[in-house]
Coordinates of C-alpha atoms in Angstrom, one line a residue:
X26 CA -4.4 5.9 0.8
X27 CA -5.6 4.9 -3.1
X28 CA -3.2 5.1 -5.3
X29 CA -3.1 5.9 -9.3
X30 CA -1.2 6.6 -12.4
X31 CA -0.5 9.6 -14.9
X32 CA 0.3 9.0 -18.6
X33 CA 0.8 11.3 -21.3
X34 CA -1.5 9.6 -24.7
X35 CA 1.4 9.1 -26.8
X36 CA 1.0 6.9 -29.6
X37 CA 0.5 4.2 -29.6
X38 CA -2.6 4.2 -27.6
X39 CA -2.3 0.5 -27.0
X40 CA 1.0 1.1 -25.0
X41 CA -1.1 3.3 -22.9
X42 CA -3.9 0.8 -22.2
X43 CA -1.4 -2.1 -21.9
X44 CA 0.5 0.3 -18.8
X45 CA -3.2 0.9 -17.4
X46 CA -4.4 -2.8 -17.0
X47 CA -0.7 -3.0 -15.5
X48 CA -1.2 -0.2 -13.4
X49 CA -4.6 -1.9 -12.0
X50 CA -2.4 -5.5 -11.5
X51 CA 0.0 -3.9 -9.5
X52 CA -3.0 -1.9 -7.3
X53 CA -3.6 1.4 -8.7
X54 CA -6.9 1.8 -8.2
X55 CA -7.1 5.5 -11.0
X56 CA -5.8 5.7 -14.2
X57 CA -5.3 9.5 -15.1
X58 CA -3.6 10.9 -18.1
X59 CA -2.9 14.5 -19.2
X60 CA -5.2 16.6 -21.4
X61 CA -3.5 18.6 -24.1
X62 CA -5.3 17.4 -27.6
X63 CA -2.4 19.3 -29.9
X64 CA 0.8 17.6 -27.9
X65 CA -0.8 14.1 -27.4
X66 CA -3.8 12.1 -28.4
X67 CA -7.4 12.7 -27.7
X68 CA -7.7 10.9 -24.5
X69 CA -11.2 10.3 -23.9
X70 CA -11.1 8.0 -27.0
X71 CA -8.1 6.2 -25.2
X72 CA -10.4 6.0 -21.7
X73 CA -13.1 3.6 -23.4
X74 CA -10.6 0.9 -24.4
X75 CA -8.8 1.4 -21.1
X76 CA -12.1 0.7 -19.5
X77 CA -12.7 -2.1 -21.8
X78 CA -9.1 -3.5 -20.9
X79 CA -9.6 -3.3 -16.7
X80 CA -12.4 -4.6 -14.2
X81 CA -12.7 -1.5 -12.0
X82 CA -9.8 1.2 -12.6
X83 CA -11.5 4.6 -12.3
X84 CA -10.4 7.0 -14.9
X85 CA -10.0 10.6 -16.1
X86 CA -7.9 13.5 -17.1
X87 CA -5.3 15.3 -15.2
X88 CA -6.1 18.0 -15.8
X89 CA -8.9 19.1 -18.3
X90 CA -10.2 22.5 -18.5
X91 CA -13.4 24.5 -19.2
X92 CA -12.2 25.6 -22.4
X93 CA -11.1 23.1 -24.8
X94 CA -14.7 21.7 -25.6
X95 CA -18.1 23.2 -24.8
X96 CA -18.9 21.6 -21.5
X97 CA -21.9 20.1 -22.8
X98 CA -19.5 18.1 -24.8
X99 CA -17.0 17.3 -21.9
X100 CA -20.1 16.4 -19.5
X101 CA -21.3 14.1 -22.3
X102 CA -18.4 12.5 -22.8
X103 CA -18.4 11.7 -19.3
X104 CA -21.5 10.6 -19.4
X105 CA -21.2 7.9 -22.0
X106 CA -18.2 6.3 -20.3
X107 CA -19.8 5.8 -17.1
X108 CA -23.3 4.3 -19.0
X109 CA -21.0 1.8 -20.9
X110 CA -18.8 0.9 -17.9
X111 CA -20.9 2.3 -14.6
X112 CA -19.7 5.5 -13.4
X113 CA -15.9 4.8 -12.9
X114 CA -14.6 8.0 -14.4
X115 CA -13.4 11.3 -12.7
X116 CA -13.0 14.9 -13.6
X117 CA -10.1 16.3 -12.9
X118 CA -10.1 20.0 -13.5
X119 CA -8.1 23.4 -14.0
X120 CA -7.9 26.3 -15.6
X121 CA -5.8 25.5 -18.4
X122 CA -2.7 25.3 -19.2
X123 CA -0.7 23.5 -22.2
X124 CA -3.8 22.8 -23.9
X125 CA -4.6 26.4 -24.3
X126 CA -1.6 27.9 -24.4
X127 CA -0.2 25.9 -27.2
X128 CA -2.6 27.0 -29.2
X129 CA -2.4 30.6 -28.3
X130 CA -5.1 30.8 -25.6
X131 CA -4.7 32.0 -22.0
X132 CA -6.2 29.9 -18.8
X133 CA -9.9 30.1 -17.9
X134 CA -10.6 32.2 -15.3
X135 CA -11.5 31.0 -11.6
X136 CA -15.1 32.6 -12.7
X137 CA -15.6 30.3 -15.5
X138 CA -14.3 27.0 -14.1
X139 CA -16.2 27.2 -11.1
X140 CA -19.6 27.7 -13.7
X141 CA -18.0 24.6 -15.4
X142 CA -17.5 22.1 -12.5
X143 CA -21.2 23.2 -11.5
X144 CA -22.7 22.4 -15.6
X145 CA -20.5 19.8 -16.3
X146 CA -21.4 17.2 -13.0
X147 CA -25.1 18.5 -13.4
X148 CA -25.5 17.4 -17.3
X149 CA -23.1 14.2 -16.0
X150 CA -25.5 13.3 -13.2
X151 CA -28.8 13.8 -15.5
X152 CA -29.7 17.5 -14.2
X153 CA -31.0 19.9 -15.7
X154 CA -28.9 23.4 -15.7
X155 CA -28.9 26.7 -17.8
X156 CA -26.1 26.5 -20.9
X157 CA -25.6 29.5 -22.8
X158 CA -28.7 30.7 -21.7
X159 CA -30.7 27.6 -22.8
X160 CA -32.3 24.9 -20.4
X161 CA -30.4 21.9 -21.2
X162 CA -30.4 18.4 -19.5
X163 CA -28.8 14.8 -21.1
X164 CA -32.0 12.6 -21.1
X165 CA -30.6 9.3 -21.2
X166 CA -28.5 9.3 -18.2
X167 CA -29.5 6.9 -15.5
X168 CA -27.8 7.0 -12.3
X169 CA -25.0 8.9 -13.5
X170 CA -22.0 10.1 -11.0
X171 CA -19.0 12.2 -11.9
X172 CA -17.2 13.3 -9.2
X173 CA -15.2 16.7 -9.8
X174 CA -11.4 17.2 -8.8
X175 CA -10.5 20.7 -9.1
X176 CA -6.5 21.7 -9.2
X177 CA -5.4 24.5 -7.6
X178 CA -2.5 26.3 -6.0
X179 CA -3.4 29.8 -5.1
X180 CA -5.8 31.2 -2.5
X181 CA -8.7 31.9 -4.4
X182 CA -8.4 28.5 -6.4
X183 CA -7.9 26.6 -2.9
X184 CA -11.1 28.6 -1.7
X185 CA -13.1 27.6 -5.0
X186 CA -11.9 24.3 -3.9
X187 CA -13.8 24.2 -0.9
X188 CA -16.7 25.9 -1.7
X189 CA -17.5 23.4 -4.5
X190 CA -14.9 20.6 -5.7
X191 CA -15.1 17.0 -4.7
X192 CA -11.6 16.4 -4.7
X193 CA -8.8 18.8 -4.4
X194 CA -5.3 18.0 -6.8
X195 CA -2.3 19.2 -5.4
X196 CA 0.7 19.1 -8.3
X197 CA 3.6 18.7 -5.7
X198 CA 4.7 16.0 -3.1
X199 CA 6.2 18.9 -0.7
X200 CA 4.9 18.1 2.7
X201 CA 4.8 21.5 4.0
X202 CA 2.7 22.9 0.9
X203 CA 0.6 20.0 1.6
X204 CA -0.1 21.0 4.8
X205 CA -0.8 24.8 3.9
X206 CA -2.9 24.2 0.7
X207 CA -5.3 20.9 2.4
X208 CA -5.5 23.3 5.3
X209 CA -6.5 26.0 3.3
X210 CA -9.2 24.1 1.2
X211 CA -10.2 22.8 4.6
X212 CA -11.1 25.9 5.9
X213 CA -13.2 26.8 2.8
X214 CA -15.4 24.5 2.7
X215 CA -16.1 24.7 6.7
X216 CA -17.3 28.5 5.6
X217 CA -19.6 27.2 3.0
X218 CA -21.0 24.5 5.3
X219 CA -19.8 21.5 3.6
X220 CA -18.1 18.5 5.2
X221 CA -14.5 18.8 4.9
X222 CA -13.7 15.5 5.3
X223 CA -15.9 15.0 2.3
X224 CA -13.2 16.2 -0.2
X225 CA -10.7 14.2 -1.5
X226 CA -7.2 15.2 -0.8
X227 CA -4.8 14.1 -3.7
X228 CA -1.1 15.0 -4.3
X229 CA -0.1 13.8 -7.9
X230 CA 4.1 14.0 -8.5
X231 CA 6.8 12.1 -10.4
X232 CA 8.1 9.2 -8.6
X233 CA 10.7 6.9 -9.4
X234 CA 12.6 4.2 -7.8
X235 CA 15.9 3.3 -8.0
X236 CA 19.4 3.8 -6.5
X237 CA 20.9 6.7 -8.8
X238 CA 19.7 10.3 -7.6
X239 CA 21.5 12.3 -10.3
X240 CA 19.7 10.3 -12.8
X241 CA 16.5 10.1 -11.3
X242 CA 16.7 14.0 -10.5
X243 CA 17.5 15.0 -14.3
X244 CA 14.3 12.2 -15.5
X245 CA 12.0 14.5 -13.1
X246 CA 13.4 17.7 -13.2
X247 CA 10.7 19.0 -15.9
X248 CA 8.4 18.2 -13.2
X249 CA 9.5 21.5 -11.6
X250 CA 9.0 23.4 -14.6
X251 CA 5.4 22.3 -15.3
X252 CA 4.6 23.4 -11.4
X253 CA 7.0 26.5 -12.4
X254 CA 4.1 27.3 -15.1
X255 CA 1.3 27.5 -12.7
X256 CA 3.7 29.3 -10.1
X257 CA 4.6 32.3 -12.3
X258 CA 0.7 32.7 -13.0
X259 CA 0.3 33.0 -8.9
X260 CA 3.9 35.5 -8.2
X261 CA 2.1 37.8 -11.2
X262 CA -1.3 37.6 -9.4
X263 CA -0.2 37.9 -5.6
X264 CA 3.5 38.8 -6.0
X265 CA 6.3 37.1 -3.7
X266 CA 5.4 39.6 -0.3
X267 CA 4.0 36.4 1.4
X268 CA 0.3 35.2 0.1
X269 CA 1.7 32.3 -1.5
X270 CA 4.2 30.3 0.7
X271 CA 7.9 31.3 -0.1
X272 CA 8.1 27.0 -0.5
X273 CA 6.6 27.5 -3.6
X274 CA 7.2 30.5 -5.3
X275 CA 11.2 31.0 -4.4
X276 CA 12.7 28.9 -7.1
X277 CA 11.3 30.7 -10.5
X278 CA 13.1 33.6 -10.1
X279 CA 15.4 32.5 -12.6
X280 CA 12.6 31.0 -15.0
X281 CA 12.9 32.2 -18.4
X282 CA 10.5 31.2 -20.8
X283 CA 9.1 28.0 -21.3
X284 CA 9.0 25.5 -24.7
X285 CA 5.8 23.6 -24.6
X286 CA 6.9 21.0 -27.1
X287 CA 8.7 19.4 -24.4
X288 CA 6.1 19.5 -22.1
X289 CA 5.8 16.9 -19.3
X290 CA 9.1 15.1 -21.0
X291 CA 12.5 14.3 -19.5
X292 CA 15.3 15.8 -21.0
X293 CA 13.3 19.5 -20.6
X294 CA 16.1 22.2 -21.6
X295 CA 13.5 24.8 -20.1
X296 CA 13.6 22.9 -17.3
X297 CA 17.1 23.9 -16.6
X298 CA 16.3 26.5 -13.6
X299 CA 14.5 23.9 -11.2
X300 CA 17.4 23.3 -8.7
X301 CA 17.7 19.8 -7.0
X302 CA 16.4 20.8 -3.7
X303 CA 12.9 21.3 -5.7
X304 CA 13.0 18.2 -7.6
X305 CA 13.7 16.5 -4.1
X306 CA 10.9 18.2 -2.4
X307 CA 8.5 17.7 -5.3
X308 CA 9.0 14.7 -6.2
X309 CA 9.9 10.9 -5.0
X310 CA 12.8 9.5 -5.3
X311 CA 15.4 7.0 -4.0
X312 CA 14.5 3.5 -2.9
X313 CA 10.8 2.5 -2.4
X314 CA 11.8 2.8 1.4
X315 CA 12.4 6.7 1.0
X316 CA 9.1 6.5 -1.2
X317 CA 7.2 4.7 1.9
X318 CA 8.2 7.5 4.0
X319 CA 7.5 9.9 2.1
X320 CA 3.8 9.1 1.4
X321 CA 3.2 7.9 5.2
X322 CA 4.2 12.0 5.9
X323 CA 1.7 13.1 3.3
X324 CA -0.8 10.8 4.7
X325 CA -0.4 12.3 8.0
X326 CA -0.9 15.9 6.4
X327 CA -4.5 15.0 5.0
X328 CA -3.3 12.9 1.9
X329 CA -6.1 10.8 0.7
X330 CA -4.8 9.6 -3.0
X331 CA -1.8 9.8 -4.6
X332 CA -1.0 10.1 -8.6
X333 CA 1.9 8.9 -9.8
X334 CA 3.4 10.6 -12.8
X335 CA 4.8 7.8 -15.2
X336 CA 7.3 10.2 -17.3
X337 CA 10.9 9.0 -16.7
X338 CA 12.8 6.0 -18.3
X339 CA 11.8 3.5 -15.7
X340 CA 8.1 3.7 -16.2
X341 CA 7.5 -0.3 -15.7
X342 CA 10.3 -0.9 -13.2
X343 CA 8.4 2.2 -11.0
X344 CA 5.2 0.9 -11.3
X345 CA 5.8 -3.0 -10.5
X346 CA 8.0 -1.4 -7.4
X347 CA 5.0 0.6 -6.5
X348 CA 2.8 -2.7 -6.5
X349 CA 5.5 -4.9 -4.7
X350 CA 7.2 -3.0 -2.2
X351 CA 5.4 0.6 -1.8
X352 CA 1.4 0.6 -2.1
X353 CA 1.1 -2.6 0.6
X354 CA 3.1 -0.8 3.2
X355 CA 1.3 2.0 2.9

């Protein structure tokens, strides 16, 4: 199992590259942060001096989305990273979420962001493709990879997944939806006559080690909101009768609303619905024995990479944990 690390861009950007080259020290082997441009800083003008700053951490967004630039921009982007450092970035990729809600924009649909995986690795990799009805290609790109990770928690998503994503990004460390959604993806991709074992299976959650649960459960507990985001999106499209596992969609009913100026941030007061039993199942807590369990379970349910979400007040403590008594066992 690889392992990586989640950071939100807050200023200032040198924190976040000094926590990278860390994160890399202690073993991480990706460096992912969020993509919202409005509630944190641009982060692919953070990636180059992380990239400067490490020997060989692969990095990228978790999550960007087909929307927030034109995907000749994105793939571009991309593009010039892996020239200057040789091809260690990563797309991960959804629909949408804070970054286009915030500014008063609904997700992508499944339509478009399966168009924009396909454009965006093409221009990445020096193809050719069709861009608003134009032939484009990126002429100097030499030997350019860009792998694509594609989010998902639905059954169409998972399908998309399948059908076309290099990785698959599962926002939650339950087992059991683990299980359902790998299998899922699984299946999809045997129908379109691609490997399975191809795909990369990552699960990207809050952990934190330590000894006090109560504390460590209130630090994380936004963590079920942000999934509670995607989750309402899924109960409005399939409803609760049974297409999405009850695992996941049981615990919103008493959602209301949601302030994205505390997105992703302890301390989340919209947040306050997420009962303990979710932030249990979602995330990792406890000692890094309970943490070594937990991800020896998910490896066992098709678990090839696991993210870390950094967003607690122990964010050095967890990581050098990770890299002395977690990642080795594991």
């Amino acid at each position: 199992m690889d392992f990586g690390v989640v950071l939100q861009t807050d200023p200032p950007a040198r924190d976040v590259v000094a926590r990278m080259k860390a994160a890399e020290d202690n073993g991480f082997r990706y460096g992912w942060t969020f993509d919202s441009v409005v509630l944190w800083q641009e982060p692919f003008v953070v990636y180059s001096q992380v990239l400067a700053a490490t020997r060989e951490l692969v990095v990228g967004p978790m999550v960007t989305n087909p929307s927030t630039r034109d995907w000749s921009v994105t793939a571009s982007l991309f593009a010039t990273l892996n020239d200057m450092f040789g091809n260690r970035t990563v797309c991960g990729i959804g629909r949408g979420d804070s970054a286009r809600r915030v500014i008063g924009q609904r997700p992508a649909s499944l339509a478009t962001l399966g168009r924009a995986m396909t454009v965006i690795k093409d221009l990445a990799e020096g193809r050719e493709v069709e861009h608003h009805g134009t032939p484009v290609r990126i002429p100097w790109v030499r030997d350019g990879k860009l792998e694509m990770w594609m989010a998902a928690y639905g059954p169409r998503a998972l399908r998309l997944v399948g059908e076309q994503a290099d990785g698959f990004i599962l926002q939650t460390a339950d087992v059991d939806i683990a299980r359902w959604t790998i299998g899922t993806v699984r299946e999809a991709a045997v129908a379109a006559g691609r490997d399975p074992s191809a795909i990369t299976m990552c699960v990207a959650a809050p952990a934190y080690v330590g000894a006090d649960l109560p504390h460590q459960r209130d630090q994380l507990r936004w963590f079920g909101g942000m999934v509670g985001n995607h989750v309402a999106d899924l109960v409005a499209r399939y409803g609760d009768s049974g297409a999405v596992p009850a695992a996941l969609t049981d615990y919103i009913k008493d959602r209301e609303g949601y302030d994205y100026a505390h997105h992703g941030k302890a301390g989340n007061r919209s947040t306050d619905f997420v009962p303990d039993s979710i932030v249990d199942r979602f995330c990792l807590l406890g000692p890094a024995s309970a943490h070594v369990d937990r991800l020896r379970e998910l490896r066992e349910a098709g678990v090839d990479n696991f993210a870390l979400y950094l967003m607690h007040d122990a964010k050095d403590e967890t990581l050098a944990a990770y890299g002395n008594e977690v990642i080795g066992r594991v």
